[in-house]
């Protein structure tokens, strides 16, 4: 039987690096998904994931409830992603490229229209609904794991999941009417 996140977090706080490595192995995929949800770029999401775990390691002493490690880590990921977004906005304002006449125009990549419409629909959902769907369906976490990672009570998680599916269906219905 493997140790709980809480037991591993307590051990990591006491200096057990292998315990923190186990926590990383368990939660890195989820944190990358949360970061990708913000960045839409695998490389940026991987970089942000590393930043999340560095911050978590340095702040382990501030973790009040080791059993809620996954929810605490998700909160750090959300903060890192908010900072990344602010930095991107600032960078765009400061570094607007000068137009050049000699560069060829970029060719748009052909993407699966169904995948693109799903991405657009997911982007319209509130963050909690979007992340709930991602945890349960895309990361294939079971309901208990997903609700734990999101820091939600079980009944709330199911309500959020139902509402997210309803919102997604409504977005698709509106898109079909326009087509």
PDB file of C-alpha atoms in Angstrom:
ATOM      1  CA  UNK A   1       0.000   0.000   0.000  1.00  0.00           C
ATOM      2  CA  UNK A   2       1.421   3.369  -0.931  1.00  0.00           C
ATOM      3  CA  UNK A   3       1.630   6.227   1.519  1.00  0.00           C
ATOM      4  CA  UNK A   4      -0.907   9.033   1.427  1.00  0.00           C
ATOM      5  CA  UNK A   5      -0.018  12.476   0.134  1.00  0.00           C
ATOM      6  CA  UNK A   6      -0.231  13.714   3.705  1.00  0.00           C
ATOM      7  CA  UNK A   7       2.304  11.197   5.011  1.00  0.00           C
ATOM      8  CA  UNK A   8       4.650  12.000   2.141  1.00  0.00           C
ATOM      9  CA  UNK A   9       4.247  15.755   2.685  1.00  0.00           C
ATOM     10  CA  UNK A  10       5.053  15.365   6.391  1.00  0.00           C
ATOM     11  CA  UNK A  11       8.144  13.306   5.518  1.00  0.00           C
ATOM     12  CA  UNK A  12       9.221  15.861   2.903  1.00  0.00           C
ATOM     13  CA  UNK A  13       8.871  18.648   5.479  1.00  0.00           C
ATOM     14  CA  UNK A  14      11.299  16.737   7.657  1.00  0.00           C
ATOM     15  CA  UNK A  15      13.848  16.642   4.842  1.00  0.00           C
ATOM     16  CA  UNK A  16      13.000  13.374   3.057  1.00  0.00           C
ATOM     17  CA  UNK A  17      13.694  14.289  -0.567  1.00  0.00           C
ATOM     18  CA  UNK A  18      12.497  10.914  -1.843  1.00  0.00           C
ATOM     19  CA  UNK A  19       9.070  11.639  -0.302  1.00  0.00           C
ATOM     20  CA  UNK A  20       8.894  14.902  -2.233  1.00  0.00           C
ATOM     21  CA  UNK A  21      10.028  13.069  -5.384  1.00  0.00           C
ATOM     22  CA  UNK A  22       7.117  10.666  -4.912  1.00  0.00           C
ATOM     23  CA  UNK A  23       4.718  13.603  -4.548  1.00  0.00           C
ATOM     24  CA  UNK A  24       6.152  15.044  -7.761  1.00  0.00           C
ATOM     25  CA  UNK A  25       5.662  11.748  -9.592  1.00  0.00           C
ATOM     26  CA  UNK A  26       2.053  11.552  -8.405  1.00  0.00           C
ATOM     27  CA  UNK A  27       1.026  15.140  -9.127  1.00  0.00           C
ATOM     28  CA  UNK A  28       3.230  16.480 -11.946  1.00  0.00           C
ATOM     29  CA  UNK A  29       0.891  15.314 -14.710  1.00  0.00           C
ATOM     30  CA  UNK A  30      -2.057  17.082 -13.073  1.00  0.00           C
ATOM     31  CA  UNK A  31      -0.115  20.292 -12.489  1.00  0.00           C
ATOM     32  CA  UNK A  32       1.111  20.271 -16.115  1.00  0.00           C
ATOM     33  CA  UNK A  33      -2.531  19.991 -17.211  1.00  0.00           C
ATOM     34  CA  UNK A  34      -3.536  22.939 -15.016  1.00  0.00           C
ATOM     35  CA  UNK A  35      -0.655  24.978 -16.452  1.00  0.00           C
ATOM     36  CA  UNK A  36      -1.424  23.914 -20.031  1.00  0.00           C
ATOM     37  CA  UNK A  37      -4.983  25.053 -19.431  1.00  0.00           C
ATOM     38  CA  UNK A  38      -3.568  28.568 -19.021  1.00  0.00           C
ATOM     39  CA  UNK A  39      -0.713  28.549 -21.527  1.00  0.00           C
ATOM     40  CA  UNK A  40      -1.971  26.328 -24.349  1.00  0.00           C
ATOM     41  CA  UNK A  41       1.705  25.509 -24.880  1.00  0.00           C
ATOM     42  CA  UNK A  42       3.386  22.285 -23.732  1.00  0.00           C
ATOM     43  CA  UNK A  43       6.827  23.847 -23.205  1.00  0.00           C
ATOM     44  CA  UNK A  44       5.499  26.746 -21.157  1.00  0.00           C
ATOM     45  CA  UNK A  45       3.321  24.366 -19.152  1.00  0.00           C
ATOM     46  CA  UNK A  46       6.360  22.194 -18.396  1.00  0.00           C
ATOM     47  CA  UNK A  47       8.355  25.243 -17.280  1.00  0.00           C
ATOM     48  CA  UNK A  48       5.511  26.442 -15.075  1.00  0.00           C
ATOM     49  CA  UNK A  49       5.150  22.956 -13.589  1.00  0.00           C
ATOM     50  CA  UNK A  50       8.781  23.081 -12.507  1.00  0.00           C
ATOM     51  CA  UNK A  51       8.197  26.510 -10.965  1.00  0.00           C
ATOM     52  CA  UNK A  52       5.155  25.200  -9.075  1.00  0.00           C
ATOM     53  CA  UNK A  53       7.121  22.335  -7.551  1.00  0.00           C
ATOM     54  CA  UNK A  54      10.074  24.572  -6.678  1.00  0.00           C
ATOM     55  CA  UNK A  55       7.723  26.915  -4.833  1.00  0.00           C
ATOM     56  CA  UNK A  56       5.953  24.020  -3.155  1.00  0.00           C
ATOM     57  CA  UNK A  57       9.249  22.570  -1.963  1.00  0.00           C
ATOM     58  CA  UNK A  58      10.392  25.914  -0.572  1.00  0.00           C
ATOM     59  CA  UNK A  59       7.014  26.520   1.129  1.00  0.00           C
ATOM     60  CA  UNK A  60       6.419  23.057   2.587  1.00  0.00           C
ATOM     61  CA  UNK A  61       6.710  24.542   6.066  1.00  0.00           C
ATOM     62  CA  UNK A  62       3.612  26.670   5.418  1.00  0.00           C
ATOM     63  CA  UNK A  63       1.437  23.668   4.510  1.00  0.00           C
ATOM     64  CA  UNK A  64      -0.997  23.519   7.444  1.00  0.00           C
ATOM     65  CA  UNK A  65      -2.884  20.360   6.448  1.00  0.00           C
ATOM     66  CA  UNK A  66      -0.584  17.832   4.801  1.00  0.00           C
ATOM     67  CA  UNK A  67      -3.582  15.701   3.770  1.00  0.00           C
ATOM     68  CA  UNK A  68      -4.691  18.547   1.470  1.00  0.00           C
ATOM     69  CA  UNK A  69      -1.349  18.639  -0.346  1.00  0.00           C
ATOM     70  CA  UNK A  70      -2.939  18.210  -3.795  1.00  0.00           C
ATOM     71  CA  UNK A  71      -5.355  21.110  -3.307  1.00  0.00           C
ATOM     72  CA  UNK A  72      -2.546  23.274  -1.861  1.00  0.00           C
ATOM     73  CA  UNK A  73      -0.337  22.446  -4.846  1.00  0.00           C
ATOM     74  CA  UNK A  74      -3.172  23.257  -7.263  1.00  0.00           C
ATOM     75  CA  UNK A  75      -3.522  26.656  -5.573  1.00  0.00           C
ATOM     76  CA  UNK A  76       0.177  27.322  -6.098  1.00  0.00           C
ATOM     77  CA  UNK A  77      -0.220  26.309  -9.756  1.00  0.00           C
ATOM     78  CA  UNK A  78      -3.098  28.732 -10.225  1.00  0.00           C
ATOM     79  CA  UNK A  79      -1.034  31.549  -8.707  1.00  0.00           C
ATOM     80  CA  UNK A  80       1.975  30.744 -10.911  1.00  0.00           C
ATOM     81  CA  UNK A  81      -0.310  30.723 -13.958  1.00  0.00           C
ATOM     82  CA  UNK A  82      -1.835  34.088 -13.015  1.00  0.00           C
ATOM     83  CA  UNK A  83       1.664  35.536 -12.727  1.00  0.00           C
ATOM     84  CA  UNK A  84       2.587  34.028 -16.106  1.00  0.00           C
ATOM     85  CA  UNK A  85      -0.470  35.640 -17.713  1.00  0.00           C
ATOM     86  CA  UNK A  86       0.345  39.039 -16.243  1.00  0.00           C
ATOM     87  CA  UNK A  87       3.929  38.709 -17.469  1.00  0.00           C
ATOM     88  CA  UNK A  88       2.764  37.806 -20.965  1.00  0.00           C
ATOM     89  CA  UNK A  89       0.465  40.817 -21.122  1.00  0.00           C
ATOM     90  CA  UNK A  90       3.260  43.089 -19.937  1.00  0.00           C
ATOM     91  CA  UNK A  91       5.708  41.557 -22.453  1.00  0.00           C
ATOM     92  CA  UNK A  92       3.247  42.044 -25.312  1.00  0.00           C
ATOM     93  CA  UNK A  93       2.822  45.696 -24.448  1.00  0.00           C
ATOM     94  CA  UNK A  94       6.563  46.301 -24.175  1.00  0.00           C
ATOM     95  CA  UNK A  95       7.810  44.281 -27.113  1.00  0.00           C
ATOM     96  CA  UNK A  96       5.681  44.842 -30.154  1.00  0.00           C
ATOM     97  CA  UNK A  97       7.663  43.641 -33.158  1.00  0.00           C
ATOM     98  CA  UNK A  98       8.409  46.048 -35.950  1.00  0.00           C
ATOM     99  CA  UNK A  99       6.865  45.006 -39.248  1.00  0.00           C
ATOM    100  CA  UNK A 100       9.234  43.704 -41.874  1.00  0.00           C
ATOM    101  CA  UNK A 101       8.470  43.397 -45.537  1.00  0.00           C
ATOM    102  CA  UNK A 102      10.893  40.590 -46.319  1.00  0.00           C
ATOM    103  CA  UNK A 103       9.484  37.871 -44.017  1.00  0.00           C
ATOM    104  CA  UNK A 104       7.074  35.401 -45.600  1.00  0.00           C
ATOM    105  CA  UNK A 105       3.633  35.268 -44.006  1.00  0.00           C
ATOM    106  CA  UNK A 106       3.012  32.347 -41.665  1.00  0.00           C
ATOM    107  CA  UNK A 107       0.920  29.568 -43.069  1.00  0.00           C
ATOM    108  CA  UNK A 108      -1.958  28.639 -40.833  1.00  0.00           C
ATOM    109  CA  UNK A 109      -1.771  25.060 -39.607  1.00  0.00           C
ATOM    110  CA  UNK A 110      -4.692  22.840 -40.424  1.00  0.00           C
ATOM    111  CA  UNK A 111      -6.311  21.643 -37.255  1.00  0.00           C
ATOM    112  CA  UNK A 112      -9.150  19.261 -36.622  1.00  0.00           C
ATOM    113  CA  UNK A 113     -12.195  21.575 -36.507  1.00  0.00           C
ATOM    114  CA  UNK A 114     -13.857  19.408 -33.846  1.00  0.00           C
ATOM    115  CA  UNK A 115     -10.832  19.715 -31.578  1.00  0.00           C
ATOM    116  CA  UNK A 116     -10.668  23.445 -32.150  1.00  0.00           C
ATOM    117  CA  UNK A 117     -14.372  23.878 -31.350  1.00  0.00           C
ATOM    118  CA  UNK A 118     -13.926  21.805 -28.183  1.00  0.00           C
ATOM    119  CA  UNK A 119     -10.971  23.962 -27.099  1.00  0.00           C
ATOM    120  CA  UNK A 120     -12.983  27.106 -27.755  1.00  0.00           C
ATOM    121  CA  UNK A 121     -15.965  25.754 -25.836  1.00  0.00           C
ATOM    122  CA  UNK A 122     -13.795  24.700 -22.892  1.00  0.00           C
ATOM    123  CA  UNK A 123     -12.153  28.128 -22.826  1.00  0.00           C
ATOM    124  CA  UNK A 124     -15.584  29.720 -22.341  1.00  0.00           C
ATOM    125  CA  UNK A 125     -16.293  27.739 -19.183  1.00  0.00           C
ATOM    126  CA  UNK A 126     -15.575  29.178 -15.743  1.00  0.00           C
ATOM    127  CA  UNK A 127     -12.183  28.035 -14.436  1.00  0.00           C
ATOM    128  CA  UNK A 128     -13.524  25.660 -11.770  1.00  0.00           C
ATOM    129  CA  UNK A 129     -15.803  23.923 -14.275  1.00  0.00           C
ATOM    130  CA  UNK A 130     -13.043  23.717 -16.902  1.00  0.00           C
ATOM    131  CA  UNK A 131     -10.523  22.252 -14.449  1.00  0.00           C
ATOM    132  CA  UNK A 132     -13.089  19.791 -13.069  1.00  0.00           C
ATOM    133  CA  UNK A 133     -13.775  18.450 -16.557  1.00  0.00           C
ATOM    134  CA  UNK A 134     -10.083  18.291 -17.280  1.00  0.00           C
ATOM    135  CA  UNK A 135      -9.301  16.396 -14.070  1.00  0.00           C
ATOM    136  CA  UNK A 136     -12.111  13.885 -14.422  1.00  0.00           C
ATOM    137  CA  UNK A 137     -12.166  13.264 -18.164  1.00  0.00           C
ATOM    138  CA  UNK A 138      -8.810  14.268 -19.619  1.00  0.00           C
ATOM    139  CA  UNK A 139      -6.535  13.362 -16.706  1.00  0.00           C
ATOM    140  CA  UNK A 140      -8.747  10.354 -15.936  1.00  0.00           C
ATOM    141  CA  UNK A 141      -8.655  10.955 -12.194  1.00  0.00           C
ATOM    142  CA  UNK A 142     -11.437   9.152 -10.363  1.00  0.00           C
ATOM    143  CA  UNK A 143     -14.018  11.363  -8.664  1.00  0.00           C
ATOM    144  CA  UNK A 144     -12.357  11.107  -5.249  1.00  0.00           C
ATOM    145  CA  UNK A 145      -8.934  12.070  -6.616  1.00  0.00           C
ATOM    146  CA  UNK A 146     -10.341  14.916  -8.726  1.00  0.00           C
ATOM    147  CA  UNK A 147     -12.360  16.433  -5.890  1.00  0.00           C
ATOM    148  CA  UNK A 148      -9.377  16.110  -3.558  1.00  0.00           C
ATOM    149  CA  UNK A 149      -7.037  17.816  -6.016  1.00  0.00           C
ATOM    150  CA  UNK A 150      -9.527  20.639  -6.498  1.00  0.00           C
ATOM    151  CA  UNK A 151     -10.145  20.917  -2.754  1.00  0.00           C
ATOM    152  CA  UNK A 152     -13.908  20.445  -3.106  1.00  0.00           C
ATOM    153  CA  UNK A 153     -16.359  18.406  -1.038  1.00  0.00           C
ATOM    154  CA  UNK A 154     -17.706  15.396  -2.935  1.00  0.00           C
ATOM    155  CA  UNK A 155     -21.222  16.760  -3.455  1.00  0.00           C
ATOM    156  CA  UNK A 156     -19.854  20.100  -4.663  1.00  0.00           C
ATOM    157  CA  UNK A 157     -17.518  18.384  -7.108  1.00  0.00           C
ATOM    158  CA  UNK A 158     -20.414  16.435  -8.648  1.00  0.00           C
ATOM    159  CA  UNK A 159     -22.522  19.621  -8.911  1.00  0.00           C
ATOM    160  CA  UNK A 160     -19.634  21.455 -10.605  1.00  0.00           C
ATOM    161  CA  UNK A 161     -19.127  18.545 -13.007  1.00  0.00           C
ATOM    162  CA  UNK A 162     -22.828  18.403 -13.923  1.00  0.00           C
ATOM    163  CA  UNK A 163     -22.956  22.169 -14.394  1.00  0.00           C
ATOM    164  CA  UNK A 164     -19.815  22.076 -16.558  1.00  0.00           C
ATOM    165  CA  UNK A 165     -21.302  19.407 -18.833  1.00  0.00           C
ATOM    166  CA  UNK A 166     -24.534  21.411 -19.097  1.00  0.00           C
ATOM    167  CA  UNK A 167     -22.623  24.583 -19.962  1.00  0.00           C
ATOM    168  CA  UNK A 168     -20.546  22.733 -22.553  1.00  0.00           C
ATOM    169  CA  UNK A 169     -23.683  21.263 -24.138  1.00  0.00           C
ATOM    170  CA  UNK A 170     -25.309  24.714 -24.235  1.00  0.00           C
ATOM    171  CA  UNK A 171     -22.237  26.190 -25.923  1.00  0.00           C
ATOM    172  CA  UNK A 172     -22.372  23.474 -28.585  1.00  0.00           C
ATOM    173  CA  UNK A 173     -26.121  23.970 -29.128  1.00  0.00           C
ATOM    174  CA  UNK A 174     -25.598  27.697 -29.666  1.00  0.00           C
ATOM    175  CA  UNK A 175     -22.766  26.965 -32.099  1.00  0.00           C
ATOM    176  CA  UNK A 176     -24.982  24.555 -34.076  1.00  0.00           C
ATOM    177  CA  UNK A 177     -27.765  27.150 -34.320  1.00  0.00           C
ATOM    178  CA  UNK A 178     -25.293  29.669 -35.786  1.00  0.00           C
ATOM    179  CA  UNK A 179     -23.973  27.163 -38.337  1.00  0.00           C
TER     180      UNK A 179
END
